[in-house]
Amino acid sequence: MWTEYVDQDLPLTLGHENAGTVVETGEEVDVVSEGDPVICHPVQTCGTCRPCRLGETMYCENQSFNGLTTDGGFADYMLTSERSVISLPDGVEPIDIAPHADAGITAYHAVKKAVAELNPGDHTVVIGIGGLGHIGVQCLDAMSAATITAVDLKDSALDLAEQFGADHSVNPGDDDVREFVDSVTDGTGAAQVLDFVGADVTTEYAPDITAADGDHHIIGYGGHIHEPAQTLVNGEFSFVGNIVGRFSELQELVALVERGDVELHTTRYDLADVNTVAEKFEHGEIEGRAVITP
Ligand SMILES: [Zn+2]
């Protein structure tokens, strides 16, 4: 699904959310040494292009991306760059934090943008409490004083959201999401909506649940946005795209993890079972995030 967007030399080893222990370093590496536990930002950057100078890691003009344009971490060893690793704080194990390398910072990146626009008393809606959404709820809870409503088709996911800081939850299988958001926001709508699903059915909520001047953040993808231009003019809301967070945002997320503000809901599997896990994932049978260990 990515061949149209990036240069890929297939086949390559998948796996872009990686953490592990440094086994060997190049001669000029000095930020880490053998034996250090690290988390790996998926993008290896050049450090000298203008986006790199601006700290916009994801826009690096000379980047390689583990599991997408270069070999990833579904393997015993992975090659990365000194510029892409962050040493883990004491007490945080690679296995506990690996999914933050992409799922976590993607959720964090979107939440940070949303939080900049949220005032105490505002409402947020988080759609999809899966691998990214359950991190998003915790980041929102830690970083804002807004009221959080979680939306998911699974009651178990909604229970998880409430445990992680959601104030309200609604299952579209049982209740009308538009009416629910209308009732909890006294008709004003949510100032910020974080759509971790990005299906046609969820982007269609935007005109009815997003407050005037608000944002409907697209983080999940697969669907389309079909809205008459007039709907955006009338509601004066925006659709906002979100890519993976930058290197500095991964440092910030590691800080939240160290504070105990964000925990991951994971299940662990052996590398030999990776294909079975991929199948389970495709069928929505994984709650939170699956972690593969070699
Ligand atoms: Zn660069």
PDB file of C-alpha atoms and ligand atoms in Angstrom:
ATOM      1  CA  MET A   1       0.000   0.000   0.000  1.00  0.00           C
ATOM      2  CA  TRP A   2       3.010   2.324   0.300  1.00  0.00           C
ATOM      3  CA  THR A   3       4.689   1.711  -3.065  1.00  0.00           C
ATOM      4  CA  GLU A   4       2.923   4.751  -4.570  1.00  0.00           C
ATOM      5  CA  TYR A   5       4.190   7.014  -1.785  1.00  0.00           C
ATOM      6  CA  VAL A   6       7.823   6.003  -1.176  1.00  0.00           C
ATOM      7  CA  ASP A   7      10.700   4.379  -3.069  1.00  0.00           C
ATOM      8  CA  GLN A   8      10.843   0.743  -2.095  1.00  0.00           C
ATOM      9  CA  ASP A   9      13.204  -1.979  -3.170  1.00  0.00           C
ATOM     10  CA  LEU A  10      11.110  -5.068  -2.389  1.00  0.00           C
ATOM     11  CA  PRO A  11      11.370  -7.505  -0.754  1.00  0.00           C
ATOM     12  CA  LEU A  12      12.471  -6.042   2.579  1.00  0.00           C
ATOM     13  CA  THR A  13      12.112  -6.988   6.223  1.00  0.00           C
ATOM     14  CA  LEU A  14       9.100  -5.322   7.866  1.00  0.00           C
ATOM     15  CA  GLY A  15       9.042  -3.887  11.379  1.00  0.00           C
ATOM     16  CA  HIS A  16       9.156  -0.135  11.995  1.00  0.00           C
ATOM     17  CA  GLU A  17       8.408   0.014  15.742  1.00  0.00           C
ATOM     18  CA  ASN A  18      11.642  -1.095  17.323  1.00  0.00           C
ATOM     19  CA  ALA A  19      13.420  -1.134  20.645  1.00  0.00           C
ATOM     20  CA  GLY A  20      16.281  -3.334  21.753  1.00  0.00           C
ATOM     21  CA  THR A  21      19.806  -3.535  23.055  1.00  0.00           C
ATOM     22  CA  VAL A  22      22.819  -2.113  21.250  1.00  0.00           C
ATOM     23  CA  VAL A  23      25.093  -5.013  20.224  1.00  0.00           C
ATOM     24  CA  GLU A  24      27.670  -3.145  18.162  1.00  0.00           C
ATOM     25  CA  THR A  25      28.435   0.473  17.248  1.00  0.00           C
ATOM     26  CA  GLY A  26      30.371   2.144  14.466  1.00  0.00           C
ATOM     27  CA  GLU A  27      33.704   3.765  15.275  1.00  0.00           C
ATOM     28  CA  GLU A  28      32.371   7.323  15.418  1.00  0.00           C
ATOM     29  CA  VAL A  29      29.234   6.606  17.448  1.00  0.00           C
ATOM     30  CA  ASP A  30      29.312   8.142  20.896  1.00  0.00           C
ATOM     31  CA  VAL A  31      25.718   8.623  22.102  1.00  0.00           C
ATOM     32  CA  VAL A  32      25.282   4.927  22.940  1.00  0.00           C
ATOM     33  CA  SER A  33      27.505   1.916  23.479  1.00  0.00           C
ATOM     34  CA  GLU A  34      27.222  -1.854  23.545  1.00  0.00           C
ATOM     35  CA  GLY A  35      24.629  -3.083  26.037  1.00  0.00           C
ATOM     36  CA  ASP A  36      22.543   0.124  26.149  1.00  0.00           C
ATOM     37  CA  PRO A  37      18.770  -0.347  25.915  1.00  0.00           C
ATOM     38  CA  VAL A  38      17.299   1.992  23.281  1.00  0.00           C
ATOM     39  CA  ILE A  39      14.143   2.857  21.390  1.00  0.00           C
ATOM     40  CA  CYS A  40      14.584   3.555  17.665  1.00  0.00           C
ATOM     41  CA  HIS A  41      12.819   6.362  15.839  1.00  0.00           C
ATOM     42  CA  PRO A  42      11.819   4.683  12.540  1.00  0.00           C
ATOM     43  CA  VAL A  43      13.373   7.432  10.414  1.00  0.00           C
ATOM     44  CA  GLN A  44      17.115   7.697   9.946  1.00  0.00           C
ATOM     45  CA  THR A  45      17.802  11.320   9.089  1.00  0.00           C
ATOM     46  CA  CYS A  46      20.675  13.138   7.387  1.00  0.00           C
ATOM     47  CA  GLY A  47      20.860  16.008   9.880  1.00  0.00           C
ATOM     48  CA  THR A  48      21.901  18.607   7.302  1.00  0.00           C
ATOM     49  CA  CYS A  49      18.885  19.244   5.032  1.00  0.00           C
ATOM     50  CA  ARG A  50      16.623  22.195   5.893  1.00  0.00           C
ATOM     51  CA  PRO A  51      13.776  20.084   7.416  1.00  0.00           C
ATOM     52  CA  CYS A  52      16.381  18.374   9.628  1.00  0.00           C
ATOM     53  CA  ARG A  53      17.724  21.796  10.691  1.00  0.00           C
ATOM     54  CA  LEU A  54      14.154  22.750  11.612  1.00  0.00           C
ATOM     55  CA  GLY A  55      13.751  19.565  13.642  1.00  0.00           C
ATOM     56  CA  GLU A  56      11.130  18.270  11.212  1.00  0.00           C
ATOM     57  CA  THR A  57      12.514  14.751  11.198  1.00  0.00           C
ATOM     58  CA  MET A  58       9.663  13.306   9.187  1.00  0.00           C
ATOM     59  CA  TYR A  59      10.332  15.646   6.253  1.00  0.00           C
ATOM     60  CA  CYS A  60      14.070  14.804   5.970  1.00  0.00           C
ATOM     61  CA  GLU A  61      14.968  14.900   2.293  1.00  0.00           C
ATOM     62  CA  ASN A  62      17.501  12.053   2.581  1.00  0.00           C
ATOM     63  CA  GLN A  63      15.785   9.715   5.013  1.00  0.00           C
ATOM     64  CA  SER A  64      15.490   5.979   5.234  1.00  0.00           C
ATOM     65  CA  PHE A  65      12.627   4.379   7.154  1.00  0.00           C
ATOM     66  CA  ASN A  66      13.056   1.006   8.828  1.00  0.00           C
ATOM     67  CA  GLY A  67      10.520  -1.506   7.540  1.00  0.00           C
ATOM     68  CA  LEU A  68       9.370   0.830   4.781  1.00  0.00           C
ATOM     69  CA  THR A  69      12.385   1.818   2.680  1.00  0.00           C
ATOM     70  CA  THR A  70      15.103  -0.190   4.476  1.00  0.00           C
ATOM     71  CA  ASP A  71      15.105  -3.416   6.504  1.00  0.00           C
ATOM     72  CA  GLY A  72      13.104  -3.294   9.721  1.00  0.00           C
ATOM     73  CA  GLY A  73      13.025  -5.052  13.061  1.00  0.00           C
ATOM     74  CA  PHE A  74      11.205  -8.352  12.484  1.00  0.00           C
ATOM     75  CA  ALA A  75      14.636  -9.937  12.778  1.00  0.00           C
ATOM     76  CA  ASP A  76      17.303 -10.778  15.333  1.00  0.00           C
ATOM     77  CA  TYR A  77      19.343  -7.657  14.499  1.00  0.00           C
ATOM     78  CA  MET A  78      18.586  -4.317  12.899  1.00  0.00           C
ATOM     79  CA  LEU A  79      20.861  -1.614  11.528  1.00  0.00           C
ATOM     80  CA  THR A  80      20.037   1.974  12.453  1.00  0.00           C
ATOM     81  CA  SER A  81      21.724   5.329  12.933  1.00  0.00           C
ATOM     82  CA  GLU A  82      23.120   7.136  15.952  1.00  0.00           C
ATOM     83  CA  ARG A  83      20.752   9.997  15.126  1.00  0.00           C
ATOM     84  CA  SER A  84      17.705   7.725  15.518  1.00  0.00           C
ATOM     85  CA  VAL A  85      18.187   6.092  18.921  1.00  0.00           C
ATOM     86  CA  ILE A  86      17.122   7.264  22.381  1.00  0.00           C
ATOM     87  CA  SER A  87      18.549   5.596  25.499  1.00  0.00           C
ATOM     88  CA  LEU A  88      15.860   4.236  27.792  1.00  0.00           C
ATOM     89  CA  PRO A  89      15.435   5.551  31.336  1.00  0.00           C
ATOM     90  CA  ASP A  90      16.180   3.167  34.212  1.00  0.00           C
ATOM     91  CA  GLY A  91      13.374   0.686  34.748  1.00  0.00           C
ATOM     92  CA  VAL A  92      12.007   0.891  31.188  1.00  0.00           C
ATOM     93  CA  GLU A  93      12.664  -2.268  29.174  1.00  0.00           C
ATOM     94  CA  PRO A  94      12.738  -2.377  25.346  1.00  0.00           C
ATOM     95  CA  ILE A  95       9.858  -4.858  25.333  1.00  0.00           C
ATOM     96  CA  ASP A  96       7.713  -2.416  27.337  1.00  0.00           C
ATOM     97  CA  ILE A  97       8.194   0.519  25.003  1.00  0.00           C
ATOM     98  CA  ALA A  98       8.775  -0.716  21.416  1.00  0.00           C
ATOM     99  CA  PRO A  99       5.314   0.259  20.040  1.00  0.00           C
ATOM    100  CA  HIS A 100       5.936   3.887  21.033  1.00  0.00           C
ATOM    101  CA  ALA A 101       8.515   4.060  18.204  1.00  0.00           C
ATOM    102  CA  ASP A 102       5.714   4.642  15.716  1.00  0.00           C
ATOM    103  CA  ALA A 103       2.241   3.998  17.166  1.00  0.00           C
ATOM    104  CA  GLY A 104       3.115   6.025  20.246  1.00  0.00           C
ATOM    105  CA  ILE A 105       4.710   9.039  18.584  1.00  0.00           C
ATOM    106  CA  THR A 106       2.048   9.167  15.903  1.00  0.00           C
ATOM    107  CA  ALA A 107      -0.630   9.361  18.589  1.00  0.00           C
ATOM    108  CA  TYR A 108       1.499  11.823  20.594  1.00  0.00           C
ATOM    109  CA  HIS A 109       2.169  14.043  17.560  1.00  0.00           C
ATOM    110  CA  ALA A 110      -1.565  14.412  16.846  1.00  0.00           C
ATOM    111  CA  VAL A 111      -2.427  14.927  20.519  1.00  0.00           C
ATOM    112  CA  LYS A 112       0.244  17.611  20.905  1.00  0.00           C
ATOM    113  CA  LYS A 113      -1.268  19.558  18.005  1.00  0.00           C
ATOM    114  CA  ALA A 114      -4.762  19.106  19.460  1.00  0.00           C
ATOM    115  CA  VAL A 115      -3.689  20.116  22.985  1.00  0.00           C
ATOM    116  CA  ALA A 116      -2.256  23.397  21.653  1.00  0.00           C
ATOM    117  CA  GLU A 117      -5.831  24.316  20.655  1.00  0.00           C
ATOM    118  CA  LEU A 118      -7.660  22.949  23.715  1.00  0.00           C
ATOM    119  CA  ASN A 119      -8.791  25.066  26.643  1.00  0.00           C
ATOM    120  CA  PRO A 120     -10.032  23.701  29.964  1.00  0.00           C
ATOM    121  CA  GLY A 121     -13.729  22.963  29.552  1.00  0.00           C
ATOM    122  CA  ASP A 122     -13.374  22.022  25.884  1.00  0.00           C
ATOM    123  CA  HIS A 123     -14.364  18.608  24.637  1.00  0.00           C
ATOM    124  CA  THR A 124     -12.382  16.084  22.620  1.00  0.00           C
ATOM    125  CA  VAL A 125     -13.574  12.950  20.880  1.00  0.00           C
ATOM    126  CA  VAL A 126     -11.199  10.035  20.319  1.00  0.00           C
ATOM    127  CA  ILE A 127     -12.404   7.611  17.648  1.00  0.00           C
ATOM    128  CA  GLY A 128     -10.857   4.112  17.742  1.00  0.00           C
ATOM    129  CA  ILE A 129      -9.280   2.883  20.966  1.00  0.00           C
ATOM    130  CA  GLY A 130      -6.833   0.427  19.403  1.00  0.00           C
ATOM    131  CA  GLY A 131      -3.056   0.344  19.203  1.00  0.00           C
ATOM    132  CA  LEU A 132      -2.769   4.118  18.730  1.00  0.00           C
ATOM    133  CA  GLY A 133      -6.006   5.321  20.279  1.00  0.00           C
ATOM    134  CA  HIS A 134      -5.317   3.913  23.740  1.00  0.00           C
ATOM    135  CA  ILE A 135      -2.046   5.873  23.767  1.00  0.00           C
ATOM    136  CA  GLY A 136      -3.815   8.982  22.466  1.00  0.00           C
ATOM    137  CA  VAL A 137      -6.324   8.941  25.331  1.00  0.00           C
ATOM    138  CA  GLN A 138      -3.535   8.747  27.917  1.00  0.00           C
ATOM    139  CA  CYS A 139      -1.549  11.570  26.291  1.00  0.00           C
ATOM    140  CA  LEU A 140      -4.689  13.747  26.195  1.00  0.00           C
ATOM    141  CA  ASP A 141      -5.413  12.979  29.831  1.00  0.00           C
ATOM    142  CA  ALA A 142      -1.824  13.821  30.826  1.00  0.00           C
ATOM    143  CA  MET A 143      -1.487  16.997  28.734  1.00  0.00           C
ATOM    144  CA  SER A 144      -4.891  18.728  28.724  1.00  0.00           C
ATOM    145  CA  ALA A 145      -7.810  19.655  30.945  1.00  0.00           C
ATOM    146  CA  ALA A 146     -10.382  18.811  28.285  1.00  0.00           C
ATOM    147  CA  THR A 147     -13.256  16.343  28.620  1.00  0.00           C
ATOM    148  CA  ILE A 148     -12.602  13.152  26.655  1.00  0.00           C
ATOM    149  CA  THR A 149     -15.224  11.011  24.903  1.00  0.00           C
ATOM    150  CA  ALA A 150     -14.053   7.654  23.503  1.00  0.00           C
ATOM    151  CA  VAL A 151     -15.739   5.985  20.520  1.00  0.00           C
ATOM    152  CA  ASP A 152     -15.251   2.316  19.637  1.00  0.00           C
ATOM    153  CA  LEU A 153     -17.294  -0.665  18.473  1.00  0.00           C
ATOM    154  CA  LYS A 154     -15.762  -2.901  21.149  1.00  0.00           C
ATOM    155  CA  ASP A 155     -16.978  -2.488  24.742  1.00  0.00           C
ATOM    156  CA  SER A 156     -13.648  -3.895  25.980  1.00  0.00           C
ATOM    157  CA  ALA A 157     -11.820  -1.064  24.166  1.00  0.00           C
ATOM    158  CA  LEU A 158     -14.169   1.483  25.753  1.00  0.00           C
ATOM    159  CA  ASP A 159     -13.496  -0.002  29.205  1.00  0.00           C
ATOM    160  CA  LEU A 160      -9.772   0.409  28.500  1.00  0.00           C
ATOM    161  CA  ALA A 161     -10.333   4.036  27.438  1.00  0.00           C
ATOM    162  CA  GLU A 162     -12.186   4.826  30.677  1.00  0.00           C
ATOM    163  CA  GLN A 163      -9.443   3.160  32.682  1.00  0.00           C
ATOM    164  CA  PHE A 164      -6.906   5.371  30.840  1.00  0.00           C
ATOM    165  CA  GLY A 165      -8.718   8.675  31.400  1.00  0.00           C
ATOM    166  CA  ALA A 166     -11.765   8.968  29.099  1.00  0.00           C
ATOM    167  CA  ASP A 167     -14.692  10.742  30.812  1.00  0.00           C
ATOM    168  CA  HIS A 168     -17.377   9.317  28.519  1.00  0.00           C
ATOM    169  CA  SER A 169     -17.593   6.476  26.044  1.00  0.00           C
ATOM    170  CA  VAL A 170     -20.001   5.588  23.273  1.00  0.00           C
ATOM    171  CA  ASN A 171     -20.382   2.436  21.172  1.00  0.00           C
ATOM    172  CA  PRO A 172     -21.750   3.271  17.693  1.00  0.00           C
ATOM    173  CA  GLY A 173     -23.262  -0.233  17.634  1.00  0.00           C
ATOM    174  CA  ASP A 174     -25.576   0.757  20.494  1.00  0.00           C
ATOM    175  CA  ASP A 175     -25.940   4.538  20.362  1.00  0.00           C
ATOM    176  CA  ASP A 176     -25.916   7.394  17.872  1.00  0.00           C
ATOM    177  CA  VAL A 177     -22.487   9.046  18.124  1.00  0.00           C
ATOM    178  CA  ARG A 178     -23.763  12.396  16.791  1.00  0.00           C
ATOM    179  CA  GLU A 179     -26.540  12.579  19.388  1.00  0.00           C
ATOM    180  CA  PHE A 180     -24.188  11.470  22.155  1.00  0.00           C
ATOM    181  CA  VAL A 181     -21.580  14.140  21.387  1.00  0.00           C
ATOM    182  CA  ASP A 182     -24.349  16.709  21.050  1.00  0.00           C
ATOM    183  CA  SER A 183     -25.667  15.847  24.514  1.00  0.00           C
ATOM    184  CA  VAL A 184     -22.310  15.829  26.363  1.00  0.00           C
ATOM    185  CA  THR A 185     -21.175  19.101  24.731  1.00  0.00           C
ATOM    186  CA  ASP A 186     -24.505  20.961  25.094  1.00  0.00           C
ATOM    187  CA  GLY A 187     -24.710  21.191  21.339  1.00  0.00           C
ATOM    188  CA  THR A 188     -21.357  22.898  20.721  1.00  0.00           C
ATOM    189  CA  GLY A 189     -19.472  19.806  19.503  1.00  0.00           C
ATOM    190  CA  ALA A 190     -15.898  18.738  20.195  1.00  0.00           C
ATOM    191  CA  ALA A 191     -13.145  21.340  19.759  1.00  0.00           C
ATOM    192  CA  GLN A 192     -10.731  18.591  18.701  1.00  0.00           C
ATOM    193  CA  VAL A 193     -11.556  15.188  17.237  1.00  0.00           C
ATOM    194  CA  LEU A 194      -8.820  12.548  16.946  1.00  0.00           C
ATOM    195  CA  ASP A 195      -9.822  10.000  14.331  1.00  0.00           C
ATOM    196  CA  PHE A 196      -7.614   6.938  14.729  1.00  0.00           C
ATOM    197  CA  VAL A 197      -9.815   5.001  12.275  1.00  0.00           C
ATOM    198  CA  GLY A 198     -10.069   7.289   9.228  1.00  0.00           C
ATOM    199  CA  ALA A 199     -12.805   5.239   7.565  1.00  0.00           C
ATOM    200  CA  ASP A 200     -15.590   6.820   5.482  1.00  0.00           C
ATOM    201  CA  VAL A 201     -18.025   6.297   8.359  1.00  0.00           C
ATOM    202  CA  THR A 202     -15.809   8.161  10.849  1.00  0.00           C
ATOM    203  CA  THR A 203     -14.759  11.084   8.607  1.00  0.00           C
ATOM    204  CA  GLU A 204     -18.498  11.585   7.939  1.00  0.00           C
ATOM    205  CA  TYR A 205     -18.995  12.401  11.626  1.00  0.00           C
ATOM    206  CA  ALA A 206     -16.909  15.565  11.253  1.00  0.00           C
ATOM    207  CA  PRO A 207     -19.558  18.156  10.289  1.00  0.00           C
ATOM    208  CA  ASP A 208     -21.868  16.979  13.083  1.00  0.00           C
ATOM    209  CA  ILE A 209     -19.462  16.430  15.984  1.00  0.00           C
ATOM    210  CA  THR A 210     -16.687  19.017  15.394  1.00  0.00           C
ATOM    211  CA  ALA A 211     -17.195  22.449  16.983  1.00  0.00           C
ATOM    212  CA  ALA A 212     -16.915  25.650  14.953  1.00  0.00           C
ATOM    213  CA  ASP A 213     -13.211  26.483  14.452  1.00  0.00           C
ATOM    214  CA  GLY A 214     -12.368  22.913  15.540  1.00  0.00           C
ATOM    215  CA  ASP A 215     -10.238  20.229  13.941  1.00  0.00           C
ATOM    216  CA  HIS A 216     -10.971  16.669  12.868  1.00  0.00           C
ATOM    217  CA  HIS A 217      -7.526  15.043  12.949  1.00  0.00           C
ATOM    218  CA  ILE A 218      -6.977  12.190  10.521  1.00  0.00           C
ATOM    219  CA  ILE A 219      -4.503   9.674  11.942  1.00  0.00           C
ATOM    220  CA  GLY A 220      -5.932   6.348  10.767  1.00  0.00           C
ATOM    221  CA  TYR A 221      -6.328   5.864   7.054  1.00  0.00           C
ATOM    222  CA  GLY A 222      -8.038   3.643   4.546  1.00  0.00           C
ATOM    223  CA  GLY A 223     -11.204   5.646   3.923  1.00  0.00           C
ATOM    224  CA  HIS A 224     -11.979   8.879   2.112  1.00  0.00           C
ATOM    225  CA  ILE A 225     -13.259  12.335   2.926  1.00  0.00           C
ATOM    226  CA  HIS A 226     -16.400  13.202   1.010  1.00  0.00           C
ATOM    227  CA  GLU A 227     -17.753  16.536   2.176  1.00  0.00           C
ATOM    228  CA  PRO A 228     -19.304  19.336   0.155  1.00  0.00           C
ATOM    229  CA  ALA A 229     -17.020  22.392   0.327  1.00  0.00           C
ATOM    230  CA  GLN A 230     -19.954  24.337   1.757  1.00  0.00           C
ATOM    231  CA  THR A 231     -20.026  22.058   4.826  1.00  0.00           C
ATOM    232  CA  LEU A 232     -16.520  23.175   5.796  1.00  0.00           C
ATOM    233  CA  VAL A 233     -17.392  26.811   5.140  1.00  0.00           C
ATOM    234  CA  ASN A 234     -20.588  26.614   7.175  1.00  0.00           C
ATOM    235  CA  GLY A 235     -19.017  24.762  10.101  1.00  0.00           C
ATOM    236  CA  GLU A 236     -15.602  26.408   9.742  1.00  0.00           C
ATOM    237  CA  PHE A 237     -13.853  23.236  10.856  1.00  0.00           C
ATOM    238  CA  SER A 238     -10.724  21.658   9.376  1.00  0.00           C
ATOM    239  CA  PHE A 239      -9.544  18.207   8.473  1.00  0.00           C
ATOM    240  CA  VAL A 240      -5.934  17.920   9.690  1.00  0.00           C
ATOM    241  CA  GLY A 241      -3.495  15.256   8.468  1.00  0.00           C
ATOM    242  CA  ASN A 242      -1.002  13.687  10.871  1.00  0.00           C
ATOM    243  CA  ILE A 243       2.115  11.708  10.087  1.00  0.00           C
ATOM    244  CA  VAL A 244       4.582  10.002  12.457  1.00  0.00           C
ATOM    245  CA  GLY A 245       5.944  12.272  15.195  1.00  0.00           C
ATOM    246  CA  ARG A 246       9.423  13.766  15.043  1.00  0.00           C
ATOM    247  CA  PHE A 247      12.497  12.591  16.955  1.00  0.00           C
ATOM    248  CA  SER A 248      12.068  15.239  19.693  1.00  0.00           C
ATOM    249  CA  GLU A 249       8.466  14.083  20.189  1.00  0.00           C
ATOM    250  CA  LEU A 250       9.714  10.540  20.839  1.00  0.00           C
ATOM    251  CA  GLN A 251      11.961  11.991  23.563  1.00  0.00           C
ATOM    252  CA  GLU A 252       8.904  13.746  25.045  1.00  0.00           C
ATOM    253  CA  LEU A 253       6.861  10.549  24.923  1.00  0.00           C
ATOM    254  CA  VAL A 254       9.664   8.605  26.641  1.00  0.00           C
ATOM    255  CA  ALA A 255       9.492  11.293  29.362  1.00  0.00           C
ATOM    256  CA  LEU A 256       5.743  10.682  29.760  1.00  0.00           C
ATOM    257  CA  VAL A 257       6.417   6.936  30.019  1.00  0.00           C
ATOM    258  CA  GLU A 258       9.101   7.547  32.660  1.00  0.00           C
ATOM    259  CA  ARG A 259       6.605   9.652  34.650  1.00  0.00           C
ATOM    260  CA  GLY A 260       4.143   6.763  34.521  1.00  0.00           C
ATOM    261  CA  ASP A 261       1.605   8.825  32.542  1.00  0.00           C
ATOM    262  CA  VAL A 262       1.415   6.520  29.517  1.00  0.00           C
ATOM    263  CA  GLU A 263       1.378   2.752  29.598  1.00  0.00           C
ATOM    264  CA  LEU A 264       1.033   0.305  26.754  1.00  0.00           C
ATOM    265  CA  HIS A 265      -1.530  -2.434  26.527  1.00  0.00           C
ATOM    266  CA  THR A 266       0.417  -5.201  24.777  1.00  0.00           C
ATOM    267  CA  THR A 267       0.444  -8.897  24.063  1.00  0.00           C
ATOM    268  CA  ARG A 268       3.765 -10.624  23.351  1.00  0.00           C
ATOM    269  CA  TYR A 269       4.581 -13.113  20.630  1.00  0.00           C
ATOM    270  CA  ASP A 270       7.622 -14.946  19.363  1.00  0.00           C
ATOM    271  CA  LEU A 271       9.211 -13.829  16.084  1.00  0.00           C
ATOM    272  CA  ALA A 272       8.416 -17.272  14.624  1.00  0.00           C
ATOM    273  CA  ASP A 273       4.673 -16.450  14.978  1.00  0.00           C
ATOM    274  CA  VAL A 274       4.844 -13.142  13.128  1.00  0.00           C
ATOM    275  CA  ASN A 275       2.591 -14.243  10.255  1.00  0.00           C
ATOM    276  CA  THR A 276      -0.096 -15.555  12.600  1.00  0.00           C
ATOM    277  CA  VAL A 277       0.041 -12.257  14.471  1.00  0.00           C
ATOM    278  CA  ALA A 278      -0.317 -10.291  11.226  1.00  0.00           C
ATOM    279  CA  GLU A 279      -3.430 -12.329  10.416  1.00  0.00           C
ATOM    280  CA  LYS A 280      -4.928 -11.708  13.856  1.00  0.00           C
ATOM    281  CA  PHE A 281      -4.195  -8.009  13.427  1.00  0.00           C
ATOM    282  CA  GLU A 282      -5.927  -7.939  10.055  1.00  0.00           C
ATOM    283  CA  HIS A 283      -9.026  -9.498  11.617  1.00  0.00           C
ATOM    284  CA  GLY A 284      -9.104  -7.011  14.515  1.00  0.00           C
ATOM    285  CA  GLU A 285      -8.241  -9.703  17.061  1.00  0.00           C
ATOM    286  CA  ILE A 286      -5.373  -7.818  18.699  1.00  0.00           C
ATOM    287  CA  GLU A 287      -6.202  -5.506  21.594  1.00  0.00           C
ATOM    288  CA  GLY A 288      -3.773  -2.660  22.116  1.00  0.00           C
ATOM    289  CA  ARG A 289      -0.499  -3.609  20.445  1.00  0.00           C
ATOM    290  CA  ALA A 290       1.260  -6.916  19.700  1.00  0.00           C
ATOM    291  CA  VAL A 291       4.977  -7.049  20.511  1.00  0.00           C
ATOM    292  CA  ILE A 292       7.203  -9.498  18.619  1.00  0.00           C
ATOM    293  CA  THR A 293      10.373 -10.694  20.338  1.00  0.00           C
ATOM    294  CA  PRO A 294      13.214 -12.502  18.538  1.00  0.00           C
TER     295      PRO A 294
HETATM  296 ZN    ZN B   1      17.648  15.546   6.514  1.00  0.00          ZN
END
